[in-house]
Structure formats: structure tokens, C-alpha cells
Short mmCIF file of C-alpha atoms (C1' of nucleotides) in Angstrom, two decimals:
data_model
loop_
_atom_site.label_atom_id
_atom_site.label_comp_id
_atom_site.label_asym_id
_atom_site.label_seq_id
_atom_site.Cartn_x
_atom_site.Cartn_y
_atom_site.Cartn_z
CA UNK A 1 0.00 0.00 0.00
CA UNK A 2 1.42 3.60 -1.22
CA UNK A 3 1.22 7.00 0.87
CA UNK A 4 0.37 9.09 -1.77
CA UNK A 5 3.10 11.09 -1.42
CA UNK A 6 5.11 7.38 -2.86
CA UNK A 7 2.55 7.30 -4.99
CA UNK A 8 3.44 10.96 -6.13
CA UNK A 9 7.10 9.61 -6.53
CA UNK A 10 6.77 6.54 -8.13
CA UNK A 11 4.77 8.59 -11.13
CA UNK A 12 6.79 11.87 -11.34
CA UNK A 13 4.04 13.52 -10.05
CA UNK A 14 3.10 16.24 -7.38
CA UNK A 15 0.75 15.13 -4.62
CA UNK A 16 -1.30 18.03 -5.22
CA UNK A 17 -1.90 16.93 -8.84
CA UNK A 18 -3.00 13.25 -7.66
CA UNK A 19 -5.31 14.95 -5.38
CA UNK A 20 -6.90 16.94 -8.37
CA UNK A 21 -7.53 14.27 -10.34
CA UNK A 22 -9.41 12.39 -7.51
CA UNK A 23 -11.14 15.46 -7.61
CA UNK A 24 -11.99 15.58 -11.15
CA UNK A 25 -13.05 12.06 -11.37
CA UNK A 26 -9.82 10.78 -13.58
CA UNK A 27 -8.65 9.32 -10.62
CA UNK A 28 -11.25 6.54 -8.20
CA UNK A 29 -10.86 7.68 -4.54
CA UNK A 30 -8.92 5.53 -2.97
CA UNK A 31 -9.09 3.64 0.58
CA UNK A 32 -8.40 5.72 3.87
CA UNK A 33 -6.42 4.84 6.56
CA UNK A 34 -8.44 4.86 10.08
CA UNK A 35 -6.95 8.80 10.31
CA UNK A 36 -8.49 9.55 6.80
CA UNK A 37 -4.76 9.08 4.72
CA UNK A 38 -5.59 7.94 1.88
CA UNK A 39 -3.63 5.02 0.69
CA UNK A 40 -3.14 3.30 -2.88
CA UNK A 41 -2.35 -0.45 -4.39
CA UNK A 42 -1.18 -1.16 -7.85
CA UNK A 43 -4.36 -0.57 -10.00
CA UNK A 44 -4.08 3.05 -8.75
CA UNK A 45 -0.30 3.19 -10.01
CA UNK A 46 -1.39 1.81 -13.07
CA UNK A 47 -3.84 4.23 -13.98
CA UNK A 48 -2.15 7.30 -12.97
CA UNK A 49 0.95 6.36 -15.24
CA UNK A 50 -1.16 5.85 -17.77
CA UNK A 51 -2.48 9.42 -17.34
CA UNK A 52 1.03 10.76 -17.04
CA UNK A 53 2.21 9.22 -20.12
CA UNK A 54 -0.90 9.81 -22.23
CA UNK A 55 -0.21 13.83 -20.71
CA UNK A 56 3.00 13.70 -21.34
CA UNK A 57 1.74 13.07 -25.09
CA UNK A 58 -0.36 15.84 -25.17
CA UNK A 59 -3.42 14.67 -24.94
CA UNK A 60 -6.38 16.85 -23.02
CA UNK A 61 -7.63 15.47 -19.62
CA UNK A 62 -10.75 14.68 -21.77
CA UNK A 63 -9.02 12.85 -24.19
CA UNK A 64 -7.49 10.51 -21.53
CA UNK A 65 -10.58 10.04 -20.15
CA UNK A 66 -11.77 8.82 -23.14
CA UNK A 67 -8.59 6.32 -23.62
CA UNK A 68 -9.14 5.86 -20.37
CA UNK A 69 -12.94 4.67 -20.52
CA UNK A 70 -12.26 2.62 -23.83
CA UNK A 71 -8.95 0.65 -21.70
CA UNK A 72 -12.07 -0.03 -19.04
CA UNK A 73 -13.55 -2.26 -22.00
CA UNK A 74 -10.78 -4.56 -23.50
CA UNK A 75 -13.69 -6.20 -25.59
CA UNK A 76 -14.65 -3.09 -27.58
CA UNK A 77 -13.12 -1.98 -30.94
CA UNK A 78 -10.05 -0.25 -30.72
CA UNK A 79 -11.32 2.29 -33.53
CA UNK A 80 -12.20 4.73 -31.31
CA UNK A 81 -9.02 5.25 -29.28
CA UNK A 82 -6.94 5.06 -32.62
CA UNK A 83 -9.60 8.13 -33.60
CA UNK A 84 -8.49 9.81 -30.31
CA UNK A 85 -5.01 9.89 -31.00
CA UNK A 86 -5.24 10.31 -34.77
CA UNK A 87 -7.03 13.96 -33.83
CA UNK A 88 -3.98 13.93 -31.46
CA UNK A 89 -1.59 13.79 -34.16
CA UNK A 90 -3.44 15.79 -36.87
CA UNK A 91 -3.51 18.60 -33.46
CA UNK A 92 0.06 18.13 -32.89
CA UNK A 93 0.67 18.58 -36.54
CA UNK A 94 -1.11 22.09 -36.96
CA UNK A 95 0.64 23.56 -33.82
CA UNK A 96 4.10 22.49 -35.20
CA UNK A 97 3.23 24.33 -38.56
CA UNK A 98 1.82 27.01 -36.82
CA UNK A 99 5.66 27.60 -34.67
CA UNK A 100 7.36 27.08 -37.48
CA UNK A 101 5.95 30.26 -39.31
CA UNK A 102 6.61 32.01 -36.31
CA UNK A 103 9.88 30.80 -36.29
CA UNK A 104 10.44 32.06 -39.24
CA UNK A 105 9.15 35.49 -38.69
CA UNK A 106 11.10 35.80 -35.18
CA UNK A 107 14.51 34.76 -36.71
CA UNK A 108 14.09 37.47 -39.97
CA UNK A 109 13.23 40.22 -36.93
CA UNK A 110 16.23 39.04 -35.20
CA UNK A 111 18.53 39.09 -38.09
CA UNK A 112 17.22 42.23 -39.35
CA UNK A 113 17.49 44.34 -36.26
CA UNK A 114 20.87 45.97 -36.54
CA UNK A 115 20.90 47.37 -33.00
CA UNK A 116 20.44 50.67 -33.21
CA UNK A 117 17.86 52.95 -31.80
CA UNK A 118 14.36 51.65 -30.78
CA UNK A 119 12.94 54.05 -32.99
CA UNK A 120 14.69 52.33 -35.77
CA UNK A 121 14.13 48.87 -34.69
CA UNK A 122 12.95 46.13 -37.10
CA UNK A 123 11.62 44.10 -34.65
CA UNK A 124 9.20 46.93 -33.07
CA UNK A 125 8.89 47.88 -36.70
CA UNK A 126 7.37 44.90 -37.99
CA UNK A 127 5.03 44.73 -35.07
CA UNK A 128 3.77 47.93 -35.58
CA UNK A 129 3.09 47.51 -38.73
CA UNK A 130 1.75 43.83 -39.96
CA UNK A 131 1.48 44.63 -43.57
CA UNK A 132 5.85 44.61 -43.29
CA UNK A 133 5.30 40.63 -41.62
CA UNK A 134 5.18 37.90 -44.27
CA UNK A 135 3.61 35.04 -42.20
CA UNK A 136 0.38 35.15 -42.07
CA UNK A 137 -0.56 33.69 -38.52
CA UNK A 138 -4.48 34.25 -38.15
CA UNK A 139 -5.27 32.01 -34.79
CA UNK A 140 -3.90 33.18 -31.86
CA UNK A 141 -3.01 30.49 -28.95
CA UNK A 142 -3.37 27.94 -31.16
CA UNK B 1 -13.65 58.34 -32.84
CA UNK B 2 -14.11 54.79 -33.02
CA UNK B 3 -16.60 52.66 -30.71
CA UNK B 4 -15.00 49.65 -29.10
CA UNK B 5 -16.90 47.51 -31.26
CA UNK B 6 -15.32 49.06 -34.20
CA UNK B 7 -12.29 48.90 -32.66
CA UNK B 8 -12.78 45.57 -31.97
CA UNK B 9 -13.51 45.00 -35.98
CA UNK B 10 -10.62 46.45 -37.04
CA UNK B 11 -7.75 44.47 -35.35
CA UNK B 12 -9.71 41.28 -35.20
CA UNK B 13 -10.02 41.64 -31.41
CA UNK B 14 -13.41 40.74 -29.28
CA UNK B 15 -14.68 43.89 -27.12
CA UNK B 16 -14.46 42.16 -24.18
CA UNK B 17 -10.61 41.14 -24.58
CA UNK B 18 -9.82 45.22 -25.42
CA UNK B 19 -12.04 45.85 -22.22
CA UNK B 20 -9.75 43.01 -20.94
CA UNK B 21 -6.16 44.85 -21.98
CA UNK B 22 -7.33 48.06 -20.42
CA UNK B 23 -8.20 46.39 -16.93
CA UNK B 24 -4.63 44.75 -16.83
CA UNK B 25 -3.03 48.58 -17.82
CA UNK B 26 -1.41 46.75 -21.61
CA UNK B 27 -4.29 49.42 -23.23
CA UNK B 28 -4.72 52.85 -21.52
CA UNK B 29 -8.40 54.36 -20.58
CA UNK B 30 -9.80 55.56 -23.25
CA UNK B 31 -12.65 58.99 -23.55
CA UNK B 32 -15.71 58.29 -22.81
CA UNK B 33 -19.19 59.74 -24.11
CA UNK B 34 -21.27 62.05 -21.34
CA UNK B 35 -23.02 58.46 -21.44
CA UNK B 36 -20.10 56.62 -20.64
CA UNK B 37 -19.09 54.58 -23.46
CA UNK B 38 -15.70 54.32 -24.81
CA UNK B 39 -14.09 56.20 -27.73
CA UNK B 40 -11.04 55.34 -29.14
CA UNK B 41 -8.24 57.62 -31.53
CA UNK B 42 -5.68 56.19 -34.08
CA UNK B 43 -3.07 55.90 -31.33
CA UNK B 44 -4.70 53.73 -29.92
CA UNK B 45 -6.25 51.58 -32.39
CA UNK B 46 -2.33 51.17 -33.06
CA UNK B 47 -1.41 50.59 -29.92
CA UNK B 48 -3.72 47.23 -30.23
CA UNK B 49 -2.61 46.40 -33.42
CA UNK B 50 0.42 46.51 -32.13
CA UNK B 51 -0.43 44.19 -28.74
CA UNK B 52 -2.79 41.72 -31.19
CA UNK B 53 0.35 41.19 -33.44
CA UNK B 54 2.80 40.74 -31.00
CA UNK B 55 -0.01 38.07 -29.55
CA UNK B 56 -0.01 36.45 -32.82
CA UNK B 57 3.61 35.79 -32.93
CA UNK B 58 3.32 34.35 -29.48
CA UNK B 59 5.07 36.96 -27.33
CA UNK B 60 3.33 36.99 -23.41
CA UNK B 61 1.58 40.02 -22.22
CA UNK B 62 4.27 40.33 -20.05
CA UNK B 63 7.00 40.71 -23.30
CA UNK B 64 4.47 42.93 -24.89
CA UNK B 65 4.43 44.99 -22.11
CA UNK B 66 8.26 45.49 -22.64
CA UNK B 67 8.12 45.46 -25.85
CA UNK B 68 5.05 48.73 -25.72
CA UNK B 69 7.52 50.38 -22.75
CA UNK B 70 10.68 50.22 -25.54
CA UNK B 71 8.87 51.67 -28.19
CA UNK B 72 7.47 54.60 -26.41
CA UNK B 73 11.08 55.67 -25.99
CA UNK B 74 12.51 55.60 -29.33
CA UNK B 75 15.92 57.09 -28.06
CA UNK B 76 16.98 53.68 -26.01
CA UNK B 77 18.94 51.20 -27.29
CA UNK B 78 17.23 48.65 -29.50
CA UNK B 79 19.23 46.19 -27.81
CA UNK B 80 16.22 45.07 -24.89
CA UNK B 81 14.04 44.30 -28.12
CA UNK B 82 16.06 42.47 -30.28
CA UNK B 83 17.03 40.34 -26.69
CA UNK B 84 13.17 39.73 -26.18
CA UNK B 85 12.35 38.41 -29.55
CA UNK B 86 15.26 36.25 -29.69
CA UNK B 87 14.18 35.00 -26.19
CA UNK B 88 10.75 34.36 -27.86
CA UNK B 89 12.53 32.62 -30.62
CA UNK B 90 14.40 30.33 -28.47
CA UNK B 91 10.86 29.41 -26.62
CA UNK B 92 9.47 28.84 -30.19
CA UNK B 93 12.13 26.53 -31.04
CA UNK B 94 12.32 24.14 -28.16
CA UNK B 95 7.98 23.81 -28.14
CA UNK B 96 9.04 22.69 -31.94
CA UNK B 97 11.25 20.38 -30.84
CA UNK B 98 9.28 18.73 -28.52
CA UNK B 99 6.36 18.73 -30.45
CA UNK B 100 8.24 16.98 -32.98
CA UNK B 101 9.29 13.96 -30.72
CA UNK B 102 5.09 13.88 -29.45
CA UNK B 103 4.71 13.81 -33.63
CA UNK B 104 6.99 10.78 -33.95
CA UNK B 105 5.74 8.81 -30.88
CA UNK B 106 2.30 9.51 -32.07
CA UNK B 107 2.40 8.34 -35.53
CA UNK B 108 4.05 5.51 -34.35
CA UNK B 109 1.09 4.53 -32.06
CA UNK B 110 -1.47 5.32 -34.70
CA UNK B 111 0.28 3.10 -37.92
CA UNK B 112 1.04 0.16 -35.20
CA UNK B 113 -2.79 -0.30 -34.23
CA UNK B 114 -3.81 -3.09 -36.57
CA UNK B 115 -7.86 -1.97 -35.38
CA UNK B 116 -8.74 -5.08 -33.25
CA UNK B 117 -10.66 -4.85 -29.50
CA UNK B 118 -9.37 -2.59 -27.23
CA UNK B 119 -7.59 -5.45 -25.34
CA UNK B 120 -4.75 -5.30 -27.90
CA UNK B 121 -4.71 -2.39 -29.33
CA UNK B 122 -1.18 -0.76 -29.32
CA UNK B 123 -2.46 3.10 -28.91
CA UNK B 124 -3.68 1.96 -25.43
CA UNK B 125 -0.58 -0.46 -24.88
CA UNK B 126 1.77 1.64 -25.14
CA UNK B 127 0.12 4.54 -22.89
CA UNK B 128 -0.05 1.83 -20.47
CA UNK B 129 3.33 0.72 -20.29
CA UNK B 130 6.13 3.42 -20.37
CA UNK B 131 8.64 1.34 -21.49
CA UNK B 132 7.30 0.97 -24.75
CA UNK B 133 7.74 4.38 -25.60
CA UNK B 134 10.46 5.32 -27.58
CA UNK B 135 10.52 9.19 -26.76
CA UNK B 136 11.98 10.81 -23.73
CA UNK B 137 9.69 12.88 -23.22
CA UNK B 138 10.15 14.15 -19.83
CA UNK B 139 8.36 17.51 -19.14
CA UNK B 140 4.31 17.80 -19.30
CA UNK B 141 3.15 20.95 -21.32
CA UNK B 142 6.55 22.51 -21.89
"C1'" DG C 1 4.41 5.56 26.42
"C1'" DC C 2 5.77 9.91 24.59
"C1'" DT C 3 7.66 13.16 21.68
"C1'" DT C 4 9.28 14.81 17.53
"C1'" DG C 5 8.94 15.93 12.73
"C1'" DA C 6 7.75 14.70 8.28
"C1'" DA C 7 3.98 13.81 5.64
"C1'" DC C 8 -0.73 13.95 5.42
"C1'" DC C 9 -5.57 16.37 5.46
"C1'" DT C 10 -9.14 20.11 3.60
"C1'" DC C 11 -10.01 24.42 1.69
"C1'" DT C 12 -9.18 28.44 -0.86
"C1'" DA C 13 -6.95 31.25 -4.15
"C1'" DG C 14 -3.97 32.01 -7.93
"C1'" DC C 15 -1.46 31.57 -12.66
"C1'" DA C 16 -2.32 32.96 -18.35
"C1'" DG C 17 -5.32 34.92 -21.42
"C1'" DC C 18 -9.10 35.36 -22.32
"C1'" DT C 19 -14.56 34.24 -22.97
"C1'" DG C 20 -19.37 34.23 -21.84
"C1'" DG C 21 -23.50 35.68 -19.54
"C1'" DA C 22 -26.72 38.49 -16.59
"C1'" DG C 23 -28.98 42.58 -16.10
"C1'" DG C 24 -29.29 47.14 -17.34
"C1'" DA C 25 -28.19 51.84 -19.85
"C1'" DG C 26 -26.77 54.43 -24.12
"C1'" DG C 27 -27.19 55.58 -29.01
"C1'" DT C 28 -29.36 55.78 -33.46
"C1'" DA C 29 -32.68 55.10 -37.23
"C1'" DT C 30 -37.31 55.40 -38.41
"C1'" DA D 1 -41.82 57.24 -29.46
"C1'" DT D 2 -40.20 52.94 -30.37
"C1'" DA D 3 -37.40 49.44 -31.67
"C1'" DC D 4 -33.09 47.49 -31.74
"C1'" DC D 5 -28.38 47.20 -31.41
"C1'" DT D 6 -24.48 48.17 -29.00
"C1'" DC D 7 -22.56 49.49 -24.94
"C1'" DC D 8 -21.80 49.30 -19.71
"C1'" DT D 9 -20.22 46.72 -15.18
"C1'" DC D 10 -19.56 42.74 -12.62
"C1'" DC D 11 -18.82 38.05 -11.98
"C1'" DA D 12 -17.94 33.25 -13.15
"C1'" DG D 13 -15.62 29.87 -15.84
"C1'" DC D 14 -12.24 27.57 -18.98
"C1'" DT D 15 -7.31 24.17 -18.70
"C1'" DG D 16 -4.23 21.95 -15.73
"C1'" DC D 17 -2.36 22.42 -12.32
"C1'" DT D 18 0.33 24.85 -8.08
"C1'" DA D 19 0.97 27.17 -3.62
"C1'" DG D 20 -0.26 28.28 0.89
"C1'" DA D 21 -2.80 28.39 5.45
"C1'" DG D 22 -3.99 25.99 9.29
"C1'" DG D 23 -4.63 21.72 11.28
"C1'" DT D 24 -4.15 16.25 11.87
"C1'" DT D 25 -1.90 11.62 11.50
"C1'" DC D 26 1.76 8.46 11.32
"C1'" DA D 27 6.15 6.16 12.11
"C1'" DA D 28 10.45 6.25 14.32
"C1'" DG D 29 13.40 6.98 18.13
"C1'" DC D 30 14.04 7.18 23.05
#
DNA sequence: GCTTGAACCTCTAGCAGCTGGAGGAGGTAT
DNA sequence: ATACCTCCTCCAGCTGCTAGAGGTTCAAGC
């Protein structure tokens, strides 16, 4: 039986976070001790690695959820948690094209700012003025 | 004189995020009709242009705060700006990088699941057990 | 058995960067 | 005058945690 603070250890993870997903439902509530301390067994590991990983991965607290709802029911088809992380991916994808036209607009700021004056500066220059930035970044955030 | 709805038109902003800016001091109070709505002038609708571009390329409020303190003293060095983007650019490059490693892991998962039950299907196998993962992907949301 | 001291408990508030809604007043066109 | 849209303020909520206050429990050492 794990302390959660072991448990916390054992997963990379804070002890606060464990006690958030209790609180969120990702996570069962565990056993108590006769003082209230709430104590854990292997299923419990299990399942909060699995969140860590699929987190670590990207995926939403929804999305794991989901995985981890479909992992509940080994006799179902797997179709839906390949969906899950196929809109993972194609998510993934879109952010990494998004930061790469970014990239490319920091680094011309950065190579075109000759150090000078501010008032002179490329880099406040092309954000005051958009129609001087090539990239053309709609979404914010995303 | 533009109303904040206009405003709000013109630099692809919602009213209640310009309402938002102005709370948090990034946009200064505007006039106001006897009836107490807000009017805005061209130095301002620049001002946001400025902050919704800066946004766009994925600087924090905080770095566009800097960034709107630099260029309301055109006499300073340009050397704080150029220091900020290229910080920006660094951030930019290692979300890249680790977005690319989620990228490979992921399309790994997704071409490995052959589409059986759920009880062997390798997007759920490998979220279950670490070591199957080929990534180090350490961090959560870096 | 008793005393530390670390680890546990609950509860609340805070971070970024907005977004939405309630409930009401202002502004404008007919 | 009336309709209708936009505006106002204030407050709550989103994601995914994290930190702190103030108090209890547990395990080890004596």
C-alpha cells in the first residue's frame, strides 16, 4: 500500500496533482487509513501512469478520459481510441506548422534588427506595422 | 472616434478582450461619451494592433508589455528588443522540438494499431506501459 | 508511552489569457 | 416614441495544475 506522497514519486508527479484528479473524477478515490490518509495499491499506479504518459503526449484530460474509458472495455473496438489519437496527431501537426511560421518570422526580426535605436528597430517595426510581416498567422493560442 | 466595437472590428479583437487589456493597464483608458461609453483615436487603435500582433507571434503580455515600454522611448537602445524576440525565438524553437518527438511517438502509435478490440490495441498499450515508448519525453506541457 | 517531525488532510486562491453571460443603460434610425 | 443594437459593469468559468494556510496523523526513536 502507497502513501500518496510514494505514490506521487513513483509517477513523477506532485501530490497536489493526484489529489486533483481524484477530484476531477480521472482518478477513483482511494481507501483511507483509520486517520483519513488515503492510501493506494497497484491498480491506482497503473492508472495514474497511464495518465502521465498519455499527458505527457499531449493529450487533453478529456481525451485521456476517453482512452481511459475505452482501456475499461478490453472487448470493444479499438477504432475509437486510434480516432483519439489520430485527432492527437493531426492537433500536434497544426501547432508544429503554426511555430514554425513564427519561427520564421522571429529569426528574420532578429537578423534584421541591426541594433540601433528603438525608434529604428525592425523588430518593433514589424510589429507595428503587420502589412511589413510575411507570415500570415491568423489564430492566436493555437 | 471609433466605438469599441469598431475597434474591436478592425484588429480582429473581441470587445471584451480590449475591455480586458485596459483592466490589466497593456491598453490605456480611453474617452468616454457624457453616457459613458468608450471612444477610441488612431493611437490607440495602433497601440492594439500593435499588442494583437505581438499576440499572434506568441510573445506573453508580459514581453508585450516590454516590448510597448521600448517603443514609447525611441531614443533607447534597441538592444532590450532584439534580446526579447530572440528569447521568444528560443521558446518557439524548443515547443518545436518537442512537439516533434510527441509527432513521432504519435504516428508511431497510430500506424502500429492493426484496429482489433481494445484489449490489444497498441495506442492503449503503449500509454499503459512506459517502457514501450520510444521518446523521452520528460516535461508535461513545456 | 511519549515526543518529535515529516507527511498527510481540507479548503481556498492564484497563474495565463481570455470568454461568456446576466442585467441594465446608451445611441441611433425610423 | 419605439425598436433594436451596441454598450456598460460585474462576476464566473475555462485548462491543468500549483501554492499556501492551518490543522491532523503516522512512524520512528528514546
Amino acid at each position: 500500500m502507497l502513501t500518496i506522497g510514494n505514490l506521487a514519486k513513483k509517477t513523477g508527479t506532485k501530490v497536489q496533482t493526484i489529489r486533483y484528479y481524484e477530484q476531477i473524477g480521472l482518478m477513483p478515490e482511494p481507501g483511507r487509513t483509520a486517520g483519513g490518509q488515503r492510501r493506494y495499491g497497484e491498480d491506482e499506479l497503473d492508472r495514474l501512469a497511464f495518465v502521465r504518459h498519455a499527458r505527457q503526449l499531449g493529450f487533453t484530460l478529456e481525451a485521456i478520459r476517453e482512452l481511459l474509458d475505452l482501456s475499461d472495455e478490453p472487448d470493444r473496438s479499438c477504432e475509437n481510441a486510434a480516432a483519439i489519437a489520430r485527432r492527437q496527431l493531426r492537433q500536434v501537426e497544426q501547432r508544429i506548422a503554426r511555430l514554425e511560421a513564427l519561427r520564421t518570422e522571429l529569426k528574420r526580426m532578429v537578423r534584421e534588427c541591426a541594433g540601433g535605436q528603438t525608434a529604428d528597430c525592425r523588430v518593433l517595426e514589424v510589429l507595428r506595422d503587420h502589412s511589413e510581416c510575411l507570415t500570415d498567422h491568423d489564430e492566436i493560442g493555437a
